[in-house]
Amino acid sequence: DAKTTQPPSMDCAEGRAANLPCNHSTISGNEYVYWYRQIHSQGPQYIIHGLKNNETNEMASLIITEDRKSSTLILPHATLRDTAVYYCIAAYYDYKLSFGAGTTVTVRA
Amino acid sequence: ETGVTQSPTHLIKTRGQQVTLRCSSQSGHNTVSWYQQALGQGPQFIFQYYREEENGRGNFPPRFSGLQFPNYSSELNVNALELDDSALYLCASSFGLAGAGDTQYFGPGTRLTVL
Protein backbone atom coordinates (compact mmCIF):
# COMPACT_ATOMS: atom_id res chain seq x y z
CA ASP A 1 0.00 0.00 0.00
CA ALA A 2 1.09 3.53 -0.67
CA LYS A 3 2.35 5.47 2.32
CA THR A 4 0.31 8.50 3.32
CA THR A 5 1.54 11.61 5.08
CA GLN A 6 -0.67 13.77 7.27
CA PRO A 7 0.04 16.68 9.59
CA PRO A 8 0.13 15.48 13.19
CA SER A 9 -2.42 17.97 14.46
CA MET A 10 -4.65 20.86 13.54
CA ASP A 11 -7.19 23.12 15.20
CA CYS A 12 -10.47 24.26 13.78
CA ALA A 13 -13.10 26.73 14.96
CA GLU A 14 -16.57 25.40 15.56
CA GLY A 15 -18.88 26.14 12.64
CA ARG A 16 -16.04 26.64 10.19
CA ALA A 17 -14.92 24.23 7.51
CA ALA A 18 -12.06 21.91 8.42
CA ASN A 19 -9.71 21.02 5.57
CA LEU A 20 -7.53 17.99 6.29
CA PRO A 21 -4.69 17.38 3.84
CA CYS A 22 -3.15 14.04 2.95
CA ASN A 23 -0.19 13.30 0.73
CA HIS A 24 -0.02 9.96 -1.10
CA SER A 25 2.50 10.64 -3.81
CA THR A 26 3.25 6.94 -4.49
CA ILE A 27 -0.36 5.87 -4.87
CA SER A 28 -0.99 3.40 -7.68
CA GLY A 29 -3.82 3.58 -10.18
CA ASN A 30 -6.02 1.04 -8.42
CA GLU A 31 -5.57 2.25 -4.86
CA TYR A 32 -8.49 3.93 -3.21
CA VAL A 33 -8.16 6.78 -0.73
CA TYR A 34 -10.09 6.08 2.47
CA TRP A 35 -10.75 8.36 5.41
CA TYR A 36 -11.64 7.11 8.84
CA ARG A 37 -11.79 8.88 12.17
CA GLN A 38 -11.47 7.62 15.70
CA ILE A 39 -12.94 9.30 18.71
CA HIS A 40 -11.14 8.53 21.95
CA SER A 41 -10.52 4.78 21.79
CA GLN A 42 -13.78 3.93 20.07
CA GLY A 43 -13.67 1.88 16.88
CA PRO A 44 -12.66 3.82 13.76
CA GLN A 45 -15.60 5.34 11.94
CA TYR A 46 -15.76 5.27 8.16
CA ILE A 47 -16.10 8.72 6.62
CA ILE A 48 -15.64 8.53 2.87
CA HIS A 49 -13.52 6.99 0.12
CA GLY A 50 -12.73 7.66 -3.52
CA LEU A 51 -10.60 6.56 -6.44
CA LYS A 52 -10.29 9.40 -8.90
CA ASN A 53 -13.33 11.63 -8.68
CA ASN A 54 -14.29 13.97 -5.91
CA GLU A 55 -16.83 12.47 -3.55
CA THR A 56 -19.38 13.90 -1.15
CA ASN A 57 -21.63 12.31 1.43
CA GLU A 58 -23.56 13.48 4.44
CA MET A 59 -20.43 13.66 6.56
CA ALA A 60 -17.76 15.15 4.36
CA SER A 61 -16.31 15.86 0.93
CA LEU A 62 -13.19 14.29 -0.52
CA ILE A 63 -11.19 16.24 -3.05
CA ILE A 64 -8.55 14.24 -4.94
CA THR A 65 -6.03 16.05 -7.13
CA GLU A 66 -5.93 15.16 -10.79
CA ASP A 67 -2.56 13.42 -10.42
CA ARG A 68 -3.93 11.58 -7.34
CA LYS A 69 -0.85 12.40 -5.32
CA SER A 70 -2.78 14.22 -2.64
CA SER A 71 -6.27 14.68 -1.31
CA THR A 72 -8.21 16.85 1.12
CA LEU A 73 -11.00 15.85 3.43
CA ILE A 74 -13.44 18.66 4.06
CA LEU A 75 -15.75 18.77 7.06
CA PRO A 76 -18.07 21.56 5.97
CA HIS A 77 -19.26 22.79 9.37
CA ALA A 78 -17.10 21.42 12.16
CA THR A 79 -18.72 20.75 15.53
CA LEU A 80 -17.17 19.84 18.86
CA ARG A 81 -18.15 16.23 18.20
CA ASP A 82 -15.81 16.20 15.20
CA THR A 83 -12.81 16.30 17.55
CA ALA A 84 -11.00 13.04 16.74
CA VAL A 85 -7.98 11.44 15.11
CA TYR A 86 -8.46 11.36 11.34
CA TYR A 87 -6.74 8.70 9.27
CA CYS A 88 -6.06 8.89 5.54
CA ILE A 89 -5.37 5.48 4.02
CA ALA A 90 -4.42 4.33 0.54
CA ALA A 91 -5.74 0.81 0.09
CA TYR A 92 -5.29 -1.57 -2.82
CA TYR A 93 -7.06 -4.79 -3.61
CA ASP A 94 -4.88 -6.52 -1.03
CA TYR A 95 -7.32 -5.45 1.61
CA LYS A 96 -5.05 -4.34 4.41
CA LEU A 97 -5.95 -0.95 5.79
CA SER A 98 -2.63 0.51 6.92
CA PHE A 99 -3.31 3.14 9.54
CA GLY A 100 -0.58 5.69 10.17
CA ALA A 101 -0.47 8.15 13.03
CA GLY A 102 -3.29 10.28 11.60
CA THR A 103 -4.14 13.92 12.25
CA THR A 104 -5.48 14.90 15.64
CA VAL A 105 -8.18 17.46 14.95
CA THR A 106 -9.37 19.65 17.80
CA VAL A 107 -12.50 21.70 17.21
CA ARG A 108 -12.63 24.71 19.50
CA ALA A 109 -15.74 26.63 20.53
CA GLU B 1 -23.91 2.49 14.79
CA THR B 2 -22.14 0.08 12.46
CA GLY B 3 -23.96 -3.13 13.34
CA VAL B 4 -20.64 -4.71 14.33
CA THR B 5 -20.44 -5.84 17.93
CA GLN B 6 -17.55 -7.19 20.00
CA SER B 7 -17.31 -8.98 23.31
CA PRO B 8 -16.16 -8.63 25.94
CA THR B 9 -15.64 -4.89 26.25
CA HIS B 10 -12.72 -5.24 28.63
CA LEU B 11 -10.61 -8.20 29.64
CA ILE B 12 -7.71 -8.73 32.02
CA LYS B 13 -5.40 -11.73 31.62
CA THR B 14 -2.03 -12.74 32.95
CA ARG B 15 1.08 -13.47 30.93
CA GLY B 16 1.09 -16.96 29.40
CA GLN B 17 -2.69 -17.35 29.36
CA GLN B 18 -4.88 -17.74 26.31
CA VAL B 19 -7.71 -15.43 25.29
CA THR B 20 -10.62 -15.54 22.84
CA LEU B 21 -12.22 -12.37 21.59
CA ARG B 22 -15.49 -12.39 19.69
CA CYS B 23 -17.00 -10.33 16.92
CA SER B 24 -20.40 -10.29 15.29
CA SER B 25 -20.43 -8.83 11.80
CA GLN B 26 -23.21 -7.15 9.90
CA SER B 27 -25.54 -9.65 8.32
CA GLY B 28 -24.47 -10.36 4.75
CA HIS B 29 -20.86 -9.28 5.29
CA ASN B 30 -18.54 -12.01 4.06
CA THR B 31 -15.29 -10.48 5.25
CA VAL B 32 -13.98 -9.86 8.74
CA SER B 33 -10.66 -8.24 9.53
CA TRP B 34 -8.94 -7.96 12.89
CA TYR B 35 -6.67 -5.14 14.02
CA GLN B 36 -4.54 -4.49 17.07
CA GLN B 37 -4.22 -0.93 18.35
CA ALA B 38 -1.59 -0.21 20.98
CA LEU B 39 -1.98 2.89 23.07
CA GLY B 40 -1.20 6.04 21.09
CA GLN B 41 -0.81 4.24 17.76
CA GLY B 42 -2.98 3.56 14.74
CA PRO B 43 -4.59 0.13 14.28
CA GLN B 44 -2.35 -2.58 12.84
CA PHE B 45 -3.76 -5.28 10.55
CA ILE B 46 -3.62 -8.80 12.05
CA PHE B 47 -5.48 -10.91 9.50
CA GLN B 48 -8.61 -11.16 7.41
CA TYR B 49 -11.12 -13.92 6.82
CA TYR B 50 -13.28 -14.17 3.72
CA ARG B 51 -16.05 -16.75 3.68
CA GLU B 52 -14.44 -18.69 6.56
CA GLU B 53 -10.98 -18.87 4.97
CA GLU B 54 -7.97 -16.84 6.03
CA ASN B 55 -7.36 -14.35 3.26
CA GLY B 56 -4.16 -12.74 4.39
CA ARG B 57 -2.14 -11.89 7.40
CA GLY B 58 -0.13 -9.00 8.75
CA ASN B 59 3.13 -9.19 10.66
CA PHE B 60 1.81 -11.16 13.64
CA PRO B 61 3.10 -14.51 14.98
CA PRO B 62 1.15 -17.77 14.65
CA ARG B 63 -0.05 -17.57 18.26
CA PHE B 64 -2.59 -15.11 16.85
CA SER B 65 -5.25 -17.18 15.13
CA GLY B 66 -8.81 -16.75 14.06
CA LEU B 67 -12.01 -18.40 13.01
CA GLN B 68 -14.98 -17.19 11.03
CA PHE B 69 -18.35 -18.91 11.21
CA PRO B 70 -21.25 -19.06 8.75
CA ASN B 71 -23.49 -17.05 11.07
CA TYR B 72 -21.33 -13.88 10.61
CA SER B 73 -19.55 -14.35 13.93
CA SER B 74 -15.81 -14.67 14.30
CA GLU B 75 -13.11 -15.16 16.90
CA LEU B 76 -9.60 -13.95 17.52
CA ASN B 77 -7.52 -16.29 19.65
CA VAL B 78 -4.23 -15.35 21.21
CA ASN B 79 -2.09 -17.99 22.92
CA ALA B 80 0.79 -17.53 25.34
CA LEU B 81 -0.10 -13.93 26.10
CA GLU B 82 2.73 -11.44 26.42
CA LEU B 83 2.70 -8.05 28.10
CA ASP B 84 2.96 -6.36 24.68
CA ASP B 85 -0.33 -7.92 23.66
CA SER B 86 -2.08 -5.35 25.82
CA ALA B 87 -4.08 -3.32 23.32
CA LEU B 88 -7.46 -2.48 21.86
CA TYR B 89 -8.53 -5.25 19.49
CA LEU B 90 -10.83 -4.20 16.70
CA CYS B 91 -12.79 -6.22 14.23
CA ALA B 92 -14.15 -4.80 11.01
CA SER B 93 -16.60 -6.33 8.57
CA SER B 94 -17.26 -5.69 4.92
CA PHE B 95 -19.33 -7.21 2.17
CA GLY B 96 -16.55 -8.16 -0.18
CA LEU B 97 -12.81 -7.96 -0.07
CA ALA B 98 -11.82 -4.82 1.75
CA GLY B 99 -9.66 -2.35 -0.12
CA ALA B 100 -11.30 -3.13 -3.45
CA GLY B 101 -13.57 -0.14 -3.19
CA ASP B 102 -15.55 -1.75 -0.43
CA THR B 103 -15.92 -0.33 3.06
CA GLN B 104 -14.87 -1.84 6.35
CA TYR B 105 -17.10 -1.08 9.32
CA PHE B 106 -15.49 -1.33 12.73
CA GLY B 107 -16.79 -2.57 16.02
CA PRO B 108 -16.18 -0.77 19.32
CA GLY B 109 -13.23 -2.96 20.23
CA THR B 110 -12.13 -5.12 23.14
CA ARG B 111 -9.59 -3.66 25.54
CA LEU B 112 -7.18 -6.42 26.58
CA THR B 113 -4.83 -5.90 29.49
CA VAL B 114 -2.10 -8.46 30.13
CA LEU B 115 -0.51 -8.39 33.59
mmCIF file of N, CA and C in Angstrom, chain B residues 42-113:
data_model
loop_
_atom_site.group_PDB
_atom_site.id
_atom_site.type_symbol
_atom_site.label_atom_id
_atom_site.label_comp_id
_atom_site.label_asym_id
_atom_site.label_seq_id
_atom_site.Cartn_x
_atom_site.Cartn_y
_atom_site.Cartn_z
ATOM 1 N N GLY B 42 -1.883 3.927 15.613
ATOM 2 C CA GLY B 42 -2.977 3.556 14.741
ATOM 3 C C GLY B 42 -3.178 2.049 14.741
ATOM 4 N N PRO B 43 -4.347 1.583 14.337
ATOM 5 C CA PRO B 43 -4.589 0.134 14.279
ATOM 6 C C PRO B 43 -3.643 -0.559 13.307
ATOM 7 N N GLN B 44 -3.218 -1.765 13.679
ATOM 8 C CA GLN B 44 -2.349 -2.583 12.838
ATOM 9 C C GLN B 44 -3.098 -3.839 12.416
ATOM 10 N N PHE B 45 -3.043 -4.141 11.123
ATOM 11 C CA PHE B 45 -3.765 -5.284 10.553
ATOM 12 C C PHE B 45 -3.184 -6.596 11.068
ATOM 13 N N ILE B 46 -4.066 -7.476 11.595
ATOM 14 C CA ILE B 46 -3.621 -8.797 12.054
ATOM 15 C C ILE B 46 -3.872 -9.827 10.958
ATOM 16 N N PHE B 47 -5.126 -10.019 10.600
ATOM 17 C CA PHE B 47 -5.481 -10.914 9.498
ATOM 18 C C PHE B 47 -6.915 -10.658 9.066
ATOM 19 N N GLN B 48 -7.261 -11.294 7.957
ATOM 20 C CA GLN B 48 -8.608 -11.164 7.409
ATOM 21 C C GLN B 48 -9.151 -12.537 7.042
ATOM 22 N N TYR B 49 -10.434 -12.715 7.228
ATOM 23 C CA TYR B 49 -11.118 -13.921 6.819
ATOM 24 C C TYR B 49 -12.202 -13.562 5.817
ATOM 25 N N TYR B 50 -12.253 -14.344 4.757
ATOM 26 C CA TYR B 50 -13.277 -14.175 3.720
ATOM 27 C C TYR B 50 -13.964 -15.510 3.539
ATOM 28 N N ARG B 51 -15.245 -15.522 3.799
ATOM 29 C CA ARG B 51 -16.048 -16.754 3.684
ATOM 30 C C ARG B 51 -15.352 -17.914 4.383
ATOM 31 N N GLU B 52 -14.964 -17.689 5.622
ATOM 32 C CA GLU B 52 -14.436 -18.690 6.556
ATOM 33 C C GLU B 52 -13.013 -19.145 6.259
ATOM 34 N N GLU B 53 -12.364 -18.521 5.284
ATOM 35 C CA GLU B 53 -10.978 -18.872 4.975
ATOM 36 C C GLU B 53 -10.081 -17.666 5.264
ATOM 37 N N GLU B 54 -8.891 -17.938 5.825
ATOM 38 C CA GLU B 54 -7.968 -16.838 6.035
ATOM 39 C C GLU B 54 -7.530 -16.302 4.684
ATOM 40 N N ASN B 55 -7.607 -14.985 4.545
ATOM 41 C CA ASN B 55 -7.362 -14.347 3.261
ATOM 42 C C ASN B 55 -6.133 -13.446 3.280
ATOM 43 N N GLY B 56 -5.358 -13.559 4.324
ATOM 44 C CA GLY B 56 -4.160 -12.741 4.392
ATOM 45 C C GLY B 56 -3.850 -12.381 5.819
ATOM 46 N N ARG B 57 -2.608 -12.064 6.054
ATOM 47 C CA ARG B 57 -2.139 -11.888 7.397
ATOM 48 C C ARG B 57 -1.117 -10.752 7.459
ATOM 49 N N GLY B 58 -1.142 -10.021 8.516
ATOM 50 C CA GLY B 58 -0.131 -9.001 8.749
ATOM 51 C C GLY B 58 1.062 -9.592 9.475
ATOM 52 N N ASN B 59 1.885 -8.754 10.034
ATOM 53 C CA ASN B 59 3.126 -9.190 10.662
ATOM 54 C C ASN B 59 2.889 -9.596 12.118
ATOM 55 N N PHE B 60 2.109 -10.643 12.299
ATOM 56 C CA PHE B 60 1.809 -11.157 13.641
ATOM 57 C C PHE B 60 2.169 -12.636 13.694
ATOM 58 N N PRO B 61 2.657 -13.102 14.864
ATOM 59 C CA PRO B 61 3.099 -14.505 14.975
ATOM 60 C C PRO B 61 1.924 -15.464 14.942
ATOM 61 N N PRO B 62 2.205 -16.766 14.756
ATOM 62 C CA PRO B 62 1.148 -17.772 14.653
ATOM 63 C C PRO B 62 0.310 -17.936 15.915
ATOM 64 N N ARG B 63 0.787 -17.431 17.053
ATOM 65 C CA ARG B 63 -0.047 -17.569 18.258
ATOM 66 C C ARG B 63 -1.294 -16.690 18.181
ATOM 67 N N PHE B 64 -1.361 -15.828 17.170
ATOM 68 C CA PHE B 64 -2.592 -15.107 16.849
ATOM 69 C C PHE B 64 -3.319 -15.926 15.776
ATOM 70 N N SER B 65 -4.494 -16.388 16.098
ATOM 71 C CA SER B 65 -5.245 -17.179 15.129
ATOM 72 C C SER B 65 -6.698 -16.757 15.153
ATOM 73 N N GLY B 66 -7.425 -17.175 14.132
ATOM 74 C CA GLY B 66 -8.806 -16.749 14.057
ATOM 75 C C GLY B 66 -9.712 -17.802 13.476
ATOM 76 N N LEU B 67 -10.985 -17.563 13.617
ATOM 77 C CA LEU B 67 -12.011 -18.396 13.011
ATOM 78 C C LEU B 67 -13.142 -17.485 12.563
ATOM 79 N N GLN B 68 -13.778 -17.872 11.466
ATOM 80 C CA GLN B 68 -14.984 -17.188 11.034
ATOM 81 C C GLN B 68 -16.055 -18.233 10.827
ATOM 82 N N PHE B 69 -17.258 -17.948 11.266
ATOM 83 C CA PHE B 69 -18.353 -18.914 11.214
ATOM 84 C C PHE B 69 -19.422 -18.471 10.221
ATOM 85 N N PRO B 70 -20.246 -19.409 9.763
ATOM 86 C CA PRO B 70 -21.253 -19.064 8.745
ATOM 87 C C PRO B 70 -22.312 -18.079 9.229
ATOM 88 N N ASN B 71 -22.443 -17.931 10.540
ATOM 89 C CA ASN B 71 -23.490 -17.051 11.070
ATOM 90 C C ASN B 71 -22.983 -15.622 11.277
ATOM 91 N N TYR B 72 -21.907 -15.231 10.580
ATOM 92 C CA TYR B 72 -21.331 -13.881 10.615
ATOM 93 C C TYR B 72 -20.669 -13.566 11.945
ATOM 94 N N SER B 73 -20.352 -14.570 12.722
ATOM 95 C CA SER B 73 -19.555 -14.348 13.926
ATOM 96 C C SER B 73 -18.124 -14.803 13.676
ATOM 97 N N SER B 74 -17.215 -14.299 14.457
ATOM 98 C CA SER B 74 -15.812 -14.667 14.298
ATOM 99 C C SER B 74 -15.103 -14.552 15.634
ATOM 100 N N GLU B 75 -13.925 -15.157 15.693
ATOM 101 C CA GLU B 75 -13.112 -15.156 16.901
ATOM 102 C C GLU B 75 -11.670 -14.811 16.581
ATOM 103 N N LEU B 76 -11.050 -14.152 17.533
ATOM 104 C CA LEU B 76 -9.604 -13.952 17.521
ATOM 105 C C LEU B 76 -9.065 -14.654 18.748
ATOM 106 N N ASN B 77 -8.142 -15.571 18.561
ATOM 107 C CA ASN B 77 -7.515 -16.294 19.653
ATOM 108 C C ASN B 77 -6.051 -15.900 19.760
ATOM 109 N N VAL B 78 -5.638 -15.655 20.974
ATOM 110 C CA VAL B 78 -4.229 -15.350 21.207
ATOM 111 C C VAL B 78 -3.721 -16.289 22.292
ATOM 112 N N ASN B 79 -2.708 -17.061 21.967
ATOM 113 C CA ASN B 79 -2.089 -17.989 22.921
ATOM 114 C C ASN B 79 -0.854 -17.369 23.550
ATOM 115 N N ALA B 80 -0.462 -17.925 24.680
ATOM 116 C CA ALA B 80 0.786 -17.526 25.340
ATOM 117 C C ALA B 80 0.911 -16.008 25.406
ATOM 118 N N LEU B 81 -0.045 -15.393 26.055
ATOM 119 C CA LEU B 81 -0.101 -13.932 26.101
ATOM 120 C C LEU B 81 1.186 -13.313 26.636
ATOM 121 N N GLU B 82 1.567 -12.209 25.992
ATOM 122 C CA GLU B 82 2.726 -11.439 26.423
ATOM 123 C C GLU B 82 2.254 -10.042 26.844
ATOM 124 N N LEU B 83 3.082 -9.372 27.622
ATOM 125 C CA LEU B 83 2.698 -8.049 28.101
ATOM 126 C C LEU B 83 2.390 -7.100 26.946
ATOM 127 N N ASP B 84 3.152 -7.228 25.845
ATOM 128 C CA ASP B 84 2.962 -6.356 24.683
ATOM 129 C C ASP B 84 1.667 -6.614 23.920
ATOM 130 N N ASP B 85 0.965 -7.657 24.306
ATOM 131 C CA ASP B 85 -0.327 -7.921 23.661
ATOM 132 C C ASP B 85 -1.425 -7.032 24.229
ATOM 133 N N SER B 86 -1.111 -6.289 25.268
ATOM 134 C CA SER B 86 -2.082 -5.348 25.815
ATOM 135 C C SER B 86 -2.404 -4.293 24.771
ATOM 136 N N ALA B 87 -3.686 -4.205 24.415
ATOM 137 C CA ALA B 87 -4.076 -3.317 23.318
ATOM 138 C C ALA B 87 -5.586 -3.317 23.180
ATOM 139 N N LEU B 88 -6.064 -2.460 22.287
ATOM 140 C CA LEU B 88 -7.459 -2.483 21.862
ATOM 141 C C LEU B 88 -7.533 -3.353 20.612
ATOM 142 N N TYR B 89 -8.369 -4.358 20.631
ATOM 143 C CA TYR B 89 -8.525 -5.248 19.488
ATOM 144 C C TYR B 89 -9.830 -4.926 18.780
ATOM 145 N N LEU B 90 -9.711 -4.658 17.509
ATOM 146 C CA LEU B 90 -10.827 -4.203 16.702
ATOM 147 C C LEU B 90 -11.145 -5.222 15.619
ATOM 148 N N CYS B 91 -12.409 -5.458 15.404
ATOM 149 C CA CYS B 91 -12.790 -6.222 14.231
ATOM 150 C C CYS B 91 -13.553 -5.297 13.293
ATOM 151 N N ALA B 92 -13.481 -5.598 12.024
ATOM 152 C CA ALA B 92 -14.154 -4.802 11.010
ATOM 153 C C ALA B 92 -14.763 -5.748 9.991
ATOM 154 N N SER B 93 -15.973 -5.469 9.563
ATOM 155 C CA SER B 93 -16.603 -6.329 8.569
ATOM 156 C C SER B 93 -16.893 -5.546 7.296
ATOM 157 N N SER B 94 -16.920 -6.277 6.202
ATOM 158 C CA SER B 94 -17.258 -5.688 4.916
ATOM 159 C C SER B 94 -17.911 -6.737 4.045
ATOM 160 N N PHE B 95 -18.595 -6.275 3.018
ATOM 161 C CA PHE B 95 -19.334 -7.210 2.170
ATOM 162 C C PHE B 95 -18.392 -8.075 1.357
ATOM 163 N N GLY B 96 -17.479 -7.425 0.673
ATOM 164 C CA GLY B 96 -16.552 -8.159 -0.176
ATOM 165 C C GLY B 96 -15.163 -8.081 0.379
ATOM 166 N N LEU B 97 -14.201 -8.068 -0.490
ATOM 167 C CA LEU B 97 -12.811 -7.964 -0.075
ATOM 168 C C LEU B 97 -12.483 -6.501 0.168
ATOM 169 N N ALA B 98 -12.102 -6.206 1.374
ATOM 170 C CA ALA B 98 -11.815 -4.822 1.754
ATOM 171 C C ALA B 98 -10.668 -4.273 0.930
ATOM 172 N N GLY B 99 -10.713 -2.998 0.650
ATOM 173 C CA GLY B 99 -9.660 -2.351 -0.116
ATOM 174 C C GLY B 99 -9.967 -2.342 -1.597
ATOM 175 N N ALA B 100 -10.947 -3.113 -2.028
ATOM 176 C CA ALA B 100 -11.301 -3.132 -3.451
ATOM 177 C C ALA B 100 -12.486 -2.214 -3.690
ATOM 178 N N GLY B 101 -12.467 -1.074 -3.040
ATOM 179 C CA GLY B 101 -13.571 -0.143 -3.189
ATOM 180 C C GLY B 101 -14.709 -0.423 -2.229
ATOM 181 N N ASP B 102 -14.535 -1.428 -1.419
ATOM 182 C CA ASP B 102 -15.546 -1.753 -0.429
ATOM 183 C C ASP B 102 -15.240 -0.969 0.850
ATOM 184 N N THR B 103 -16.061 -1.093 1.822
ATOM 185 C CA THR B 103 -15.918 -0.325 3.057
ATOM 186 C C THR B 103 -15.903 -1.257 4.246
ATOM 187 N N GLN B 104 -14.917 -1.074 5.116
ATOM 188 C CA GLN B 104 -14.869 -1.843 6.352
ATOM 189 C C GLN B 104 -15.549 -1.040 7.459
ATOM 190 N N TYR B 105 -16.412 -1.703 8.198
ATOM 191 C CA TYR B 105 -17.099 -1.084 9.321
ATOM 192 C C TYR B 105 -16.593 -1.715 10.611
ATOM 193 N N PHE B 106 -16.152 -0.856 11.518
ATOM 194 C CA PHE B 106 -15.487 -1.329 12.731
ATOM 195 C C PHE B 106 -16.443 -1.471 13.902
ATOM 196 N N GLY B 107 -16.118 -2.446 14.743
ATOM 197 C CA GLY B 107 -16.791 -2.573 16.024
ATOM 198 C C GLY B 107 -16.157 -1.663 17.051
ATOM 199 N N PRO B 108 -16.675 -1.669 18.275
ATOM 200 C CA PRO B 108 -16.184 -0.768 19.323
ATOM 201 C C PRO B 108 -14.871 -1.214 19.943
ATOM 202 N N GLY B 109 -14.503 -2.482 19.719
ATOM 203 C CA GLY B 109 -13.234 -2.965 20.231
ATOM 204 C C GLY B 109 -13.343 -3.671 21.571
ATOM 205 N N THR B 110 -12.323 -4.477 21.835
ATOM 206 C CA THR B 110 -12.133 -5.121 23.136
ATOM 207 C C THR B 110 -10.793 -4.659 23.686
ATOM 208 N N ARG B 111 -10.826 -4.111 24.878
ATOM 209 C CA ARG B 111 -9.589 -3.657 25.537
ATOM 210 C C ARG B 111 -9.016 -4.817 26.333
ATOM 211 N N LEU B 112 -7.860 -5.313 25.902
ATOM 212 C CA LEU B 112 -7.183 -6.421 26.581
ATOM 213 C C LEU B 112 -6.007 -5.885 27.369
ATOM 214 N N THR B 113 -5.961 -6.246 28.638
ATOM 215 C CA THR B 113 -4.827 -5.896 29.490
ATOM 216 C C THR B 113 -4.157 -7.182 29.945
#
